[in-house]
C-alpha atoms as an extended CHARMM CRD file, in Angstrom:
* protein
*
       290  EXT
         1         1  MET       CA            -27.3460000000        1.5300000000       22.4150000000  PROA      1               0.0000000000
         2         2  HSD       CA            -30.3970000000        0.8870000000       24.5780000000  PROA      2               0.0000000000
         3         3  ARG       CA            -28.1300000000        0.6380000000       27.6560000000  PROA      3               0.0000000000
         4         4  THR       CA            -28.7320000000        2.4460000000       30.9190000000  PROA      4               0.0000000000
         5         5  GLY       CA            -26.1570000000        3.2040000000       33.5750000000  PROA      5               0.0000000000
         6         6  GLY       CA            -23.9610000000        0.2260000000       34.4260000000  PROA      6               0.0000000000
         7         7  GLU       CA            -26.4570000000       -2.3130000000       33.0940000000  PROA      7               0.0000000000
         8         8  PRO       CA            -24.6870000000       -5.2300000000       31.3780000000  PROA      8               0.0000000000
         9         9  PRO       CA            -25.5660000000       -6.1190000000       27.7840000000  PROA      9               0.0000000000
        10        10  LEU       CA            -28.2730000000       -8.7010000000       27.2460000000  PROA      10              0.0000000000
        11        11  LEU       CA            -25.6830000000      -11.0710000000       25.7380000000  PROA      11              0.0000000000
        12        12  ARG       CA            -21.9080000000      -10.9060000000       25.7460000000  PROA      12              0.0000000000
        13        13  LEU       CA            -19.6110000000      -13.1980000000       23.7930000000  PROA      13              0.0000000000
        14        14  GLU       CA            -15.9400000000      -13.3160000000       24.7870000000  PROA      14              0.0000000000
        15        15  ASP       CA            -13.2130000000      -15.0610000000       22.7750000000  PROA      15              0.0000000000
        16        16  ILE       CA            -15.6040000000      -17.5210000000       21.1300000000  PROA      16              0.0000000000
        17        17  CYS       CA            -13.7360000000      -20.1100000000       19.0670000000  PROA      17              0.0000000000
        18        18  ILE       CA            -14.8660000000      -23.2640000000       17.2940000000  PROA      18              0.0000000000
        19        19  LYS       CA            -13.1600000000      -25.7430000000       14.9750000000  PROA      19              0.0000000000
        20        20  PHE       CA            -14.5600000000      -28.2850000000       12.5440000000  PROA      20              0.0000000000
        21        21  GLY       CA            -11.7090000000      -30.7270000000       12.1220000000  PROA      21              0.0000000000
        22        22  PHE       CA             -8.6840000000      -28.5760000000       11.2770000000  PROA      22              0.0000000000
        23        23  VAL       CA            -10.7740000000      -25.6270000000       10.1000000000  PROA      23              0.0000000000
        24        24  GLU       CA            -11.2220000000      -22.7030000000       12.5030000000  PROA      24              0.0000000000
        25        25  ALA       CA            -14.7750000000      -21.5610000000       11.7990000000  PROA      25              0.0000000000
        26        26  LEU       CA            -14.7050000000      -18.8180000000       14.4460000000  PROA      26              0.0000000000
        27        27  LYS       CA            -11.5650000000      -17.1850000000       15.8200000000  PROA      27              0.0000000000
        28        28  SER       CA            -11.7940000000      -15.2540000000       19.0850000000  PROA      28              0.0000000000
        29        29  VAL       CA            -15.1490000000      -13.5700000000       18.4680000000  PROA      29              0.0000000000
        30        30  ASN       CA            -16.0980000000      -10.8010000000       20.9070000000  PROA      30              0.0000000000
        31        31  LEU       CA            -19.5310000000       -9.2020000000       20.6640000000  PROA      31              0.0000000000
        32        32  ASP       CA            -22.0990000000       -7.4440000000       22.8530000000  PROA      32              0.0000000000
        33        33  ILE       CA            -25.8060000000       -7.6790000000       22.0380000000  PROA      33              0.0000000000
        34        34  ASN       CA            -27.8810000000       -5.0190000000       23.7920000000  PROA      34              0.0000000000
        35        35  ARG       CA            -31.5030000000       -4.9160000000       24.8180000000  PROA      35              0.0000000000
        36        36  GLN       CA            -34.2080000000       -3.8810000000       22.3660000000  PROA      36              0.0000000000
        37        37  GLU       CA            -32.1100000000       -3.7660000000       19.2160000000  PROA      37              0.0000000000
        38        38  VAL       CA            -31.9310000000       -5.5290000000       15.8760000000  PROA      38              0.0000000000
        39        39  VAL       CA            -28.4260000000       -6.7440000000       15.0380000000  PROA      39              0.0000000000
        40        40  ALA       CA            -27.7020000000       -8.0190000000       11.5300000000  PROA      40              0.0000000000
        41        41  ILE       CA            -24.7870000000      -10.3940000000       10.9760000000  PROA      41              0.0000000000
        42        42  VAL       CA            -23.4190000000      -10.2750000000        7.4400000000  PROA      42              0.0000000000
        43        43  GLY       CA            -20.5160000000      -11.8200000000        5.5820000000  PROA      43              0.0000000000
        44        44  ASP       CA            -19.5490000000      -13.9380000000        2.6180000000  PROA      44              0.0000000000
        45        45  ASN       CA            -20.4600000000      -17.6250000000        2.3060000000  PROA      45              0.0000000000
        46        46  GLY       CA            -18.4910000000      -19.6430000000        4.8490000000  PROA      46              0.0000000000
        47        47  ALA       CA            -17.5340000000      -16.5810000000        6.8960000000  PROA      47              0.0000000000
        48        48  GLY       CA            -19.0160000000      -18.0380000000       10.1090000000  PROA      48              0.0000000000
        49        49  LYS       CA            -22.3240000000      -16.1540000000       10.3550000000  PROA      49              0.0000000000
        50        50  SER       CA            -24.6470000000      -19.1150000000       10.8870000000  PROA      50              0.0000000000
        51        51  THR       CA            -22.0790000000      -20.8710000000       13.0600000000  PROA      51              0.0000000000
        52        52  LEU       CA            -22.0680000000      -17.9260000000       15.4670000000  PROA      52              0.0000000000
        53        53  VAL       CA            -25.8620000000      -17.8480000000       15.6670000000  PROA      53              0.0000000000
        54        54  LYS       CA            -26.0060000000      -21.6220000000       16.2050000000  PROA      54              0.0000000000
        55        55  ILE       CA            -23.6500000000      -21.2630000000       19.1830000000  PROA      55              0.0000000000
        56        56  ILE       CA            -25.9310000000      -18.6420000000       20.7500000000  PROA      56              0.0000000000
        57        57  ALA       CA            -28.9230000000      -20.9020000000       20.0070000000  PROA      57              0.0000000000
        58        58  GLY       CA            -27.3500000000      -23.9080000000       21.7570000000  PROA      58              0.0000000000
        59        59  PHE       CA            -27.1650000000      -25.9030000000       18.5230000000  PROA      59              0.0000000000
        60        60  LEU       CA            -23.3440000000      -25.8780000000       18.5620000000  PROA      60              0.0000000000
        61        61  GLN       CA            -20.8930000000      -25.7320000000       21.4650000000  PROA      61              0.0000000000
        62        62  PRO       CA            -17.8230000000      -23.4660000000       21.2850000000  PROA      62              0.0000000000
        63        63  GLY       CA            -14.4130000000      -25.0170000000       21.7300000000  PROA      63              0.0000000000
        64        64  PHE       CA            -13.3440000000      -22.0310000000       23.7900000000  PROA      64              0.0000000000
        65        65  GLY       CA            -14.8060000000      -18.7910000000       25.1050000000  PROA      65              0.0000000000
        66        66  HSD       CA            -17.3790000000      -17.4020000000       27.4910000000  PROA      66              0.0000000000
        67        67  ILE       CA            -21.0570000000      -16.4850000000       27.1020000000  PROA      67              0.0000000000
        68        68  TYR       CA            -22.7830000000      -14.0530000000       29.4590000000  PROA      68              0.0000000000
        69        69  LEU       CA            -26.5510000000      -13.6000000000       29.5950000000  PROA      69              0.0000000000
        70        70  ASN       CA            -27.7950000000      -10.6160000000       31.6110000000  PROA      70              0.0000000000
        71        71  GLY       CA            -24.3400000000      -10.3520000000       33.1580000000  PROA      71              0.0000000000
        72        72  GLU       CA            -24.1840000000      -13.9920000000       34.3270000000  PROA      72              0.0000000000
        73        73  GLU       CA            -21.8830000000      -16.5310000000       32.6940000000  PROA      73              0.0000000000
        74        74  VAL       CA            -23.8630000000      -19.3720000000       31.1440000000  PROA      74              0.0000000000
        75        75  THR       CA            -23.4300000000      -22.4750000000       29.0420000000  PROA      75              0.0000000000
        76        76  ILE       CA            -26.0910000000      -23.1860000000       26.4260000000  PROA      76              0.0000000000
        77        77  PRO       CA            -25.9820000000      -26.9610000000       25.9360000000  PROA      77              0.0000000000
        78        78  SER       CA            -29.0320000000      -27.3020000000       23.6840000000  PROA      78              0.0000000000
        79        79  ILE       CA            -31.7830000000      -25.4560000000       21.8310000000  PROA      79              0.0000000000
        80        80  ARG       CA            -34.2220000000      -26.5520000000       24.5450000000  PROA      80              0.0000000000
        81        81  ALA       CA            -31.9570000000      -25.0640000000       27.2320000000  PROA      81              0.0000000000
        82        82  ALA       CA            -31.6640000000      -21.8390000000       25.2300000000  PROA      82              0.0000000000
        83        83  ASP       CA            -35.4640000000      -21.6870000000       25.0260000000  PROA      83              0.0000000000
        84        84  ARG       CA            -35.6940000000      -21.9410000000       28.8150000000  PROA      84              0.0000000000
        85        85  MET       CA            -33.1950000000      -19.0630000000       29.0900000000  PROA      85              0.0000000000
        86        86  GLY       CA            -35.3290000000      -16.8580000000       26.8660000000  PROA      86              0.0000000000
        87        87  ILE       CA            -33.3840000000      -17.4020000000       23.6340000000  PROA      87              0.0000000000
        88        88  ALA       CA            -35.5480000000      -18.5120000000       20.7010000000  PROA      88              0.0000000000
        89        89  SER       CA            -34.3770000000      -19.3520000000       17.2020000000  PROA      89              0.0000000000
        90        90  VAL       CA            -35.7260000000      -19.7920000000       13.6760000000  PROA      90              0.0000000000
        91        91  PHE       CA            -33.4040000000      -21.5400000000       11.2370000000  PROA      91              0.0000000000
        92        92  GLN       CA            -33.7990000000      -22.0230000000        7.5030000000  PROA      92              0.0000000000
        93        93  GLY       CA            -35.9660000000      -24.9190000000        6.4040000000  PROA      93              0.0000000000
        94        94  GLN       CA            -38.2430000000      -24.7190000000        9.4460000000  PROA      94              0.0000000000
        95        95  GLU       CA            -40.3140000000      -27.8910000000        9.5110000000  PROA      95              0.0000000000
        96        96  PHE       CA            -44.1100000000      -27.9570000000        9.7710000000  PROA      96              0.0000000000
        97        97  CYS       CA            -46.7550000000      -30.6770000000        9.6840000000  PROA      97              0.0000000000
        98        98  ASP       CA            -48.7000000000      -29.9300000000        6.5210000000  PROA      98              0.0000000000
        99        99  ASN       CA            -51.7160000000      -31.9330000000        7.6990000000  PROA      99              0.0000000000
       100       100  LEU       CA            -52.2060000000      -29.6180000000       10.7100000000  PROA      100             0.0000000000
       101       101  ASN       CA            -53.5180000000      -26.0720000000       10.9640000000  PROA      101             0.0000000000
       102       102  VAL       CA            -51.6070000000      -22.9730000000       12.0570000000  PROA      102             0.0000000000
       103       103  ALA       CA            -52.4940000000      -23.2290000000       15.7610000000  PROA      103             0.0000000000
       104       104  ALA       CA            -51.5280000000      -26.9110000000       15.9410000000  PROA      104             0.0000000000
       105       105  ASN       CA            -48.1790000000      -26.1760000000       14.2860000000  PROA      105             0.0000000000
       106       106  LEU       CA            -47.4980000000      -23.3080000000       16.6760000000  PROA      106             0.0000000000
       107       107  PHE       CA            -47.8980000000      -25.6710000000       19.6310000000  PROA      107             0.0000000000
       108       108  LEU       CA            -46.3400000000      -28.7370000000       18.0150000000  PROA      108             0.0000000000
       109       109  GLY       CA            -44.5360000000      -30.5840000000       20.8070000000  PROA      109             0.0000000000
       110       110  LYS       CA            -45.7890000000      -28.0430000000       23.3430000000  PROA      110             0.0000000000
       111       111  GLU       CA            -49.4930000000      -28.8630000000       23.3340000000  PROA      111             0.0000000000
       112       112  VAL       CA            -51.6580000000      -27.4630000000       26.1160000000  PROA      112             0.0000000000
       113       113  ASN       CA            -53.3470000000      -30.2400000000       28.0780000000  PROA      113             0.0000000000
       114       114  ILE       CA            -55.9330000000      -30.1410000000       30.8490000000  PROA      114             0.0000000000
       115       115  GLY       CA            -56.5270000000      -33.3980000000       32.6950000000  PROA      115             0.0000000000
       116       116  GLY       CA            -54.6860000000      -35.2800000000       29.9800000000  PROA      116             0.0000000000
       117       117  VAL       CA            -56.9310000000      -33.8710000000       27.2470000000  PROA      117             0.0000000000
       118       118  ARG       CA            -55.5860000000      -31.4730000000       24.6070000000  PROA      118             0.0000000000
       119       119  ASP       CA            -57.1300000000      -28.0130000000       25.0250000000  PROA      119             0.0000000000
       120       120  ASP       CA            -57.6530000000      -26.8350000000       21.4330000000  PROA      120             0.0000000000
       121       121  GLU       CA            -59.6400000000      -23.7940000000       22.5460000000  PROA      121             0.0000000000
       122       122  GLU       CA            -56.8050000000      -22.5100000000       24.7230000000  PROA      122             0.0000000000
       123       123  MET       CA            -54.2300000000      -23.1490000000       21.9830000000  PROA      123             0.0000000000
       124       124  ASN       CA            -56.3800000000      -21.3430000000       19.4060000000  PROA      124             0.0000000000
       125       125  SER       CA            -56.8080000000      -18.3990000000       21.7660000000  PROA      125             0.0000000000
       126       126  ARG       CA            -53.0860000000      -18.1270000000       22.4760000000  PROA      126             0.0000000000
       127       127  ALA       CA            -52.2760000000      -18.5780000000       18.7800000000  PROA      127             0.0000000000
       128       128  ARG       CA            -54.5510000000      -15.6440000000       17.8810000000  PROA      128             0.0000000000
       129       129  SER       CA            -52.9240000000      -13.5480000000       20.5780000000  PROA      129             0.0000000000
       130       130  VAL       CA            -49.3520000000      -14.2210000000       19.4560000000  PROA      130             0.0000000000
       131       131  LEU       CA            -50.1620000000      -13.6730000000       15.7750000000  PROA      131             0.0000000000
       132       132  LYS       CA            -52.0040000000      -10.4740000000       16.6440000000  PROA      132             0.0000000000
       133       133  THR       CA            -48.8070000000       -9.2970000000       18.3270000000  PROA      133             0.0000000000
       134       134  LEU       CA            -47.2280000000       -9.3990000000       14.8650000000  PROA      134             0.0000000000
       135       135  SER       CA            -50.3120000000       -7.8000000000       13.2700000000  PROA      135             0.0000000000
       136       136  SER       CA            -50.4540000000      -10.8750000000       11.0820000000  PROA      136             0.0000000000
       137       137  ALA       CA            -53.5360000000      -11.5760000000        8.9680000000  PROA      137             0.0000000000
       138       138  ILE       CA            -52.9830000000      -15.3530000000        9.1720000000  PROA      138             0.0000000000
       139       139  ARG       CA            -55.9480000000      -17.2700000000       10.5490000000  PROA      139             0.0000000000
       140       140  VAL       CA            -55.2000000000      -19.8410000000       13.2310000000  PROA      140             0.0000000000
       141       141  GLY       CA            -57.5420000000      -22.4240000000       11.6430000000  PROA      141             0.0000000000
       142       142  SER       CA            -55.9240000000      -22.2520000000        8.2000000000  PROA      142             0.0000000000
       143       143  PRO       CA            -54.1160000000      -25.4160000000        7.0420000000  PROA      143             0.0000000000
       144       144  ILE       CA            -50.3760000000      -24.7590000000        7.1760000000  PROA      144             0.0000000000
       145       145  ALA       CA            -50.1230000000      -26.2990000000        3.6810000000  PROA      145             0.0000000000
       146       146  SER       CA            -52.2560000000      -23.4490000000        2.2990000000  PROA      146             0.0000000000
       147       147  LEU       CA            -49.8390000000      -20.7260000000        3.4050000000  PROA      147             0.0000000000
       148       148  SER       CA            -47.2620000000      -18.9700000000        1.2450000000  PROA      148             0.0000000000
       149       149  THR       CA            -43.5460000000      -19.1970000000        2.0250000000  PROA      149             0.0000000000
       150       150  GLY       CA            -43.6930000000      -15.7600000000        3.6410000000  PROA      150             0.0000000000
       151       151  GLN       CA            -46.6850000000      -16.7080000000        5.7780000000  PROA      151             0.0000000000
       152       152  ARG       CA            -44.9510000000      -19.8950000000        6.9300000000  PROA      152             0.0000000000
       153       153  GLN       CA            -41.9650000000      -17.7870000000        7.9410000000  PROA      153             0.0000000000
       154       154  THR       CA            -44.3290000000      -15.5780000000        9.9300000000  PROA      154             0.0000000000
       155       155  VAL       CA            -45.7200000000      -18.6420000000       11.7240000000  PROA      155             0.0000000000
       156       156  ALA       CA            -42.1630000000      -19.7430000000       12.5160000000  PROA      156             0.0000000000
       157       157  ILE       CA            -41.4430000000      -16.3310000000       14.0660000000  PROA      157             0.0000000000
       158       158  ALA       CA            -44.7490000000      -16.4010000000       15.9560000000  PROA      158             0.0000000000
       159       159  ARG       CA            -43.8570000000      -19.8080000000       17.3890000000  PROA      159             0.0000000000
       160       160  THR       CA            -40.8020000000      -18.2880000000       19.0710000000  PROA      160             0.0000000000
       161       161  LEU       CA            -43.0360000000      -15.8510000000       20.9870000000  PROA      161             0.0000000000
       162       162  LEU       CA            -44.9560000000      -18.5090000000       22.9230000000  PROA      162             0.0000000000
       163       163  ASN       CA            -42.3670000000      -18.5190000000       25.7280000000  PROA      163             0.0000000000
       164       164  ASP       CA            -41.9520000000      -14.7180000000       25.7460000000  PROA      164             0.0000000000
       165       165  PRO       CA            -38.2340000000      -14.7180000000       24.7740000000  PROA      165             0.0000000000
       166       166  GLN       CA            -35.7430000000      -11.9090000000       25.4180000000  PROA      166             0.0000000000
       167       167  LEU       CA            -33.6560000000      -12.7360000000       22.3550000000  PROA      167             0.0000000000
       168       168  ILE       CA            -34.8180000000      -14.0370000000       18.9720000000  PROA      168             0.0000000000
       169       169  LEU       CA            -32.3210000000      -15.4830000000       16.4770000000  PROA      169             0.0000000000
       170       170  LEU       CA            -33.2890000000      -15.5230000000       12.7960000000  PROA      170             0.0000000000
       171       171  ASP       CA            -31.1950000000      -17.2600000000       10.1300000000  PROA      171             0.0000000000
       172       172  GLU       CA            -31.9160000000      -15.7160000000        6.7060000000  PROA      172             0.0000000000
       173       173  PRO       CA            -35.5220000000      -14.7630000000        7.5720000000  PROA      173             0.0000000000
       174       174  THR       CA            -36.2130000000      -13.2000000000        4.1610000000  PROA      174             0.0000000000
       175       175  ALA       CA            -34.5700000000      -15.8160000000        1.9320000000  PROA      175             0.0000000000
       176       176  ALA       CA            -36.6900000000      -16.8700000000       -1.0710000000  PROA      176             0.0000000000
       177       177  LEU       CA            -39.4840000000      -14.3980000000       -0.2530000000  PROA      177             0.0000000000
       178       178  SER       CA            -41.2110000000      -11.9850000000       -2.6150000000  PROA      178             0.0000000000
       179       179  VAL       CA            -40.7900000000       -8.2400000000       -2.0750000000  PROA      179             0.0000000000
       180       180  MET       CA            -44.1510000000       -7.9450000000       -0.2980000000  PROA      180             0.0000000000
       181       181  GLN       CA            -43.5110000000      -11.0340000000        1.8480000000  PROA      181             0.0000000000
       182       182  THR       CA            -40.0710000000       -9.6750000000        2.7270000000  PROA      182             0.0000000000
       183       183  ALA       CA            -41.5900000000       -6.3360000000        3.7120000000  PROA      183             0.0000000000
       184       184  GLU       CA            -44.0980000000       -8.0550000000        5.9810000000  PROA      184             0.0000000000
       185       185  VAL       CA            -41.4350000000      -10.1360000000        7.7380000000  PROA      185             0.0000000000
       186       186  LEU       CA            -39.2260000000       -7.0580000000        8.1920000000  PROA      186             0.0000000000
       187       187  SER       CA            -42.1590000000       -5.1170000000        9.6360000000  PROA      187             0.0000000000
       188       188  TYR       CA            -42.7090000000       -7.9740000000       12.1180000000  PROA      188             0.0000000000
       189       189  ILE       CA            -39.0490000000       -7.7680000000       13.1430000000  PROA      189             0.0000000000
       190       190  LYS       CA            -39.4510000000       -4.0500000000       13.8170000000  PROA      190             0.0000000000
       191       191  ARG       CA            -42.5400000000       -4.7970000000       15.8730000000  PROA      191             0.0000000000
       192       192  LEU       CA            -40.6100000000       -7.3250000000       17.9850000000  PROA      192             0.0000000000
       193       193  ARG       CA            -38.0490000000       -4.6340000000       18.7840000000  PROA      193             0.0000000000
       194       194  SER       CA            -40.7770000000       -2.1050000000       19.6490000000  PROA      194             0.0000000000
       195       195  GLU       CA            -42.0720000000       -4.6040000000       22.2200000000  PROA      195             0.0000000000
       196       196  GLY       CA            -38.7070000000       -4.6410000000       23.9680000000  PROA      196             0.0000000000
       197       197  ARG       CA            -37.2440000000       -7.7750000000       22.4090000000  PROA      197             0.0000000000
       198       198  THR       CA            -33.8240000000       -8.1600000000       20.8110000000  PROA      198             0.0000000000
       199       199  VAL       CA            -33.3840000000       -9.7320000000       17.3810000000  PROA      199             0.0000000000
       200       200  VAL       CA            -30.1660000000      -11.1020000000       15.8950000000  PROA      200             0.0000000000
       201       201  MET       CA            -30.5250000000      -11.9470000000       12.2160000000  PROA      201             0.0000000000
       202       202  VAL       CA            -28.1780000000      -13.5010000000        9.6920000000  PROA      202             0.0000000000
       203       203  CYS       CA            -28.9660000000      -11.9570000000        6.3220000000  PROA      203             0.0000000000
       204       204  HSD       CA            -27.1960000000      -11.8420000000        2.9680000000  PROA      204             0.0000000000
       205       205  ASP       CA            -29.4930000000       -9.1930000000        1.4760000000  PROA      205             0.0000000000
       206       206  LEU       CA            -28.1240000000       -5.7650000000        2.3780000000  PROA      206             0.0000000000
       207       207  PRO       CA            -31.2810000000       -3.7750000000        1.4900000000  PROA      207             0.0000000000
       208       208  ASP       CA            -33.1470000000       -5.8790000000        4.0840000000  PROA      208             0.0000000000
       209       209  VAL       CA            -30.3340000000       -5.3420000000        6.5850000000  PROA      209             0.0000000000
       210       210  PHE       CA            -30.3380000000       -1.5650000000        6.1370000000  PROA      210             0.0000000000
       211       211  ALA       CA            -34.1420000000       -1.4460000000        6.2740000000  PROA      211             0.0000000000
       212       212  VAL       CA            -34.4960000000       -2.9800000000        9.7300000000  PROA      212             0.0000000000
       213       213  SER       CA            -31.2240000000       -3.2260000000       11.6970000000  PROA      213             0.0000000000
       214       214  ASP       CA            -29.7870000000       -0.9470000000       14.3780000000  PROA      214             0.0000000000
       215       215  ARG       CA            -26.2720000000       -2.3780000000       14.0640000000  PROA      215             0.0000000000
       216       216  ILE       CA            -24.4550000000       -4.4070000000       11.4370000000  PROA      216             0.0000000000
       217       217  VAL       CA            -21.7760000000       -6.9450000000       12.3750000000  PROA      217             0.0000000000
       218       218  VAL       CA            -19.4550000000       -8.0030000000        9.5510000000  PROA      218             0.0000000000
       219       219  ILE       CA            -17.7760000000      -11.4050000000        9.8280000000  PROA      219             0.0000000000
       220       220  ARG       CA            -14.9000000000      -12.2970000000        7.5320000000  PROA      220             0.0000000000
       221       221  GLN       CA            -12.9930000000      -15.5850000000        7.6600000000  PROA      221             0.0000000000
       222       222  GLY       CA            -14.2090000000      -16.3960000000       11.1480000000  PROA      222             0.0000000000
       223       223  ARG       CA            -13.4420000000      -13.0210000000       12.7080000000  PROA      223             0.0000000000
       224       224  ILE       CA            -15.4950000000       -9.8990000000       13.3030000000  PROA      224             0.0000000000
       225       225  SER       CA            -14.0160000000       -7.3250000000       10.9460000000  PROA      225             0.0000000000
       226       226  GLY       CA            -16.3920000000       -4.4960000000       11.8620000000  PROA      226             0.0000000000
       227       227  VAL       CA            -19.4050000000       -3.4500000000       13.9320000000  PROA      227             0.0000000000
       228       228  HSD       CA            -21.3610000000       -0.4390000000       12.6630000000  PROA      228             0.0000000000
       229       229  ARG       CA            -24.4100000000        1.5620000000       13.6450000000  PROA      229             0.0000000000
       230       230  THR       CA            -26.5840000000        1.2340000000       10.5580000000  PROA      230             0.0000000000
       231       231  VAL       CA            -27.3770000000        4.9500000000       10.3250000000  PROA      231             0.0000000000
       232       232  GLU       CA            -23.6380000000        5.7380000000       10.3460000000  PROA      232             0.0000000000
       233       233  THR       CA            -22.4780000000        3.3520000000        7.6180000000  PROA      233             0.0000000000
       234       234  SER       CA            -23.1690000000        2.6770000000        3.9400000000  PROA      234             0.0000000000
       235       235  TYR       CA            -23.5320000000       -0.1220000000        1.4280000000  PROA      235             0.0000000000
       236       236  GLU       CA            -20.0340000000        0.6500000000        0.1510000000  PROA      236             0.0000000000
       237       237  GLU       CA            -18.4220000000        0.3350000000        3.5740000000  PROA      237             0.0000000000
       238       238  ILE       CA            -20.1850000000       -2.9410000000        4.4090000000  PROA      238             0.0000000000
       239       239  ILE       CA            -19.4790000000       -4.5050000000        1.0010000000  PROA      239             0.0000000000
       240       240  ALA       CA            -15.8490000000       -3.4470000000        1.2500000000  PROA      240             0.0000000000
       241       241  GLU       CA            -15.4900000000       -5.1380000000        4.6440000000  PROA      241             0.0000000000
       242       242  ILE       CA            -17.2390000000       -8.3000000000        3.4750000000  PROA      242             0.0000000000
       243       243  ALA       CA            -14.9240000000       -8.4940000000        0.4530000000  PROA      243             0.0000000000
       244       244  GLY       CA            -11.7810000000       -7.4730000000        2.3240000000  PROA      244             0.0000000000
       245       245  VAL       CA            -11.2340000000       -4.4690000000        0.0590000000  PROA      245             0.0000000000
       246       246  ALA       CA             -7.9620000000       -2.7590000000        0.8490000000  PROA      246             0.0000000000
       247       247  THR       CA             -7.3420000000       -0.1600000000       -1.8920000000  PROA      247             0.0000000000
       248       248  GLU       CA             -9.1530000000        2.9830000000       -3.0130000000  PROA      248             0.0000000000
       249       249  HSD       CA             -9.4140000000        1.6180000000       -6.5630000000  PROA      249             0.0000000000
       250       250  GLU       CA            -11.2330000000       -1.5130000000       -5.3190000000  PROA      250             0.0000000000
       251       251  TYR       CA            -13.5290000000        0.6850000000       -3.2380000000  PROA      251             0.0000000000
       252       252  GLU       CA            -14.4340000000        2.7830000000       -6.2900000000  PROA      252             0.0000000000
       253       253  GLU       CA            -15.2390000000       -0.3860000000       -8.2310000000  PROA      253             0.0000000000
       254       254  ILE       CA            -17.9060000000       -1.1950000000       -5.6310000000  PROA      254             0.0000000000
       255       255  THR       CA            -19.7560000000        2.1060000000       -6.0650000000  PROA      255             0.0000000000
       256       256  GLU       CA            -19.5660000000        1.8610000000       -9.8580000000  PROA      256             0.0000000000
       257       257  SER       CA            -20.9990000000       -1.6570000000       -9.9520000000  PROA      257             0.0000000000
       258       258  PRO       CA            -24.5660000000       -2.0460000000      -11.3200000000  PROA      258             0.0000000000
       259       259  LYS       CA            -25.2050000000       -4.3670000000       -8.3570000000  PROA      259             0.0000000000
       260       260  TYR       CA            -24.7280000000       -1.4290000000       -5.9870000000  PROA      260             0.0000000000
       261       261  GLY       CA            -27.2860000000        0.6900000000       -7.8530000000  PROA      261             0.0000000000
       262       262  ASN       CA            -29.7260000000       -2.2110000000       -7.7860000000  PROA      262             0.0000000000
       263       263  MET       CA            -29.3820000000       -2.4590000000       -3.9950000000  PROA      263             0.0000000000
       264       264  VAL       CA            -30.1660000000        1.2160000000       -3.5430000000  PROA      264             0.0000000000
       265       265  ARG       CA            -33.2970000000        0.8870000000       -5.6940000000  PROA      265             0.0000000000
       266       266  GLU       CA            -34.3320000000       -2.3110000000       -3.8930000000  PROA      266             0.0000000000
       267       267  ARG       CA            -34.0040000000       -0.5870000000       -0.5030000000  PROA      267             0.0000000000
       268       268  LYS       CA            -36.3810000000        2.1680000000       -1.6280000000  PROA      268             0.0000000000
       269       269  LEU       CA            -38.8810000000       -0.4500000000       -2.8400000000  PROA      269             0.0000000000
       270       270  ILE       CA            -38.6530000000       -2.3320000000        0.4670000000  PROA      270             0.0000000000
       271       271  ASP       CA            -39.2980000000        0.8630000000        2.4350000000  PROA      271             0.0000000000
       272       272  ARG       CA            -42.4250000000        1.5560000000        0.3780000000  PROA      272             0.0000000000
       273       273  THR       CA            -43.7590000000       -1.9940000000        0.7040000000  PROA      273             0.0000000000
       274       274  MET       CA            -43.0340000000       -2.0960000000        4.4430000000  PROA      274             0.0000000000
       275       275  SER       CA            -45.1390000000        1.0360000000        4.8440000000  PROA      275             0.0000000000
       276       276  ALA       CA            -47.8990000000       -0.5710000000        2.7620000000  PROA      276             0.0000000000
       277       277  ALA       CA            -47.7570000000       -3.7730000000        4.8320000000  PROA      277             0.0000000000
       278       278  LEU       CA            -47.9760000000       -1.8590000000        8.1170000000  PROA      278             0.0000000000
       279       279  ASP       CA            -50.8550000000        0.2460000000        6.8030000000  PROA      279             0.0000000000
       280       280  ARG       CA            -52.7450000000       -2.8250000000        5.6210000000  PROA      280             0.0000000000
       281       281  ASN       CA            -52.3780000000       -4.5850000000        8.9900000000  PROA      281             0.0000000000
       282       282  ALA       CA            -53.3040000000       -1.4060000000       10.8880000000  PROA      282             0.0000000000
       283       283  LYS       CA            -56.7170000000       -1.4020000000        9.2090000000  PROA      283             0.0000000000
       284       284  GLY       CA            -57.8320000000       -4.4140000000       11.2000000000  PROA      284             0.0000000000
       285       285  TYR       CA            -56.7690000000       -7.5100000000        9.3010000000  PROA      285             0.0000000000
       286       286  TRP       CA            -55.9420000000       -9.3310000000       12.5350000000  PROA      286             0.0000000000
       287       287  ALA       CA            -55.1370000000      -12.9640000000       13.0980000000  PROA      287             0.0000000000
       288       288  GLY       CA            -58.1860000000      -13.3540000000       15.2940000000  PROA      288             0.0000000000
       289       289  ASN       CA            -60.5950000000      -12.5760000000       12.4590000000  PROA      289             0.0000000000
       290       290  GLU       CA            -61.9860000000      -15.9390000000       11.4420000000  PROA      290             0.0000000000
């Protein structure tokens, strides 16, 4: 989707393999990531989800395979190199300096200097601008230590926007968040897509995946077992692929599980809270309001 004519995908992975000792973590992975879409990568623990994202981010190097960015073959030797290529990433446990404010944390290690002097005014201005892009109500002068877990995640996402990336990689962006915080982060992800960016997210929570993704990639035991357009699949189909379900009886057990019913109800709650979060931000609670 989001392709025109003979335009190559934004990112193409061909035969990506990686081993840790004698363990094959990824086995001949082939995947296209298109422009202006949200792709969710799902799978059981140890399936290879985060490993795949870390290869795209430059954190890990594949043992074999080819990576193409905008149709050109590339190597991504480091996270810094990925950043220069327009690939930004947010991993779990993002570190902040609790003694600094939001703006200072956004520019940590990338401070704006004029004549050797740090330009706080310019950094504050750019911080407001990037947070306003997300419709975030976070104030740039707030101490980072005063923010909730969800707000800190928002700052981590905002930090990726400073270099105007094409592709943003998110590893479990809604983990350990409340329903409202989750809804806000998911609404920010939708906003990133509406601005023309592509988001690849690892996520274990299927209601979040179905709420925001355009395509779902299922990884099982180091291989891609399925790629689905979200509007054309279901919880049952995705769970079955994650679990490696092979029989009709096993498939029926999925739909009869109380866990499945809980996911359906949670998805409806997320949709309502996402709408509430968007409505609240639309009323003018911008990051620039001090």
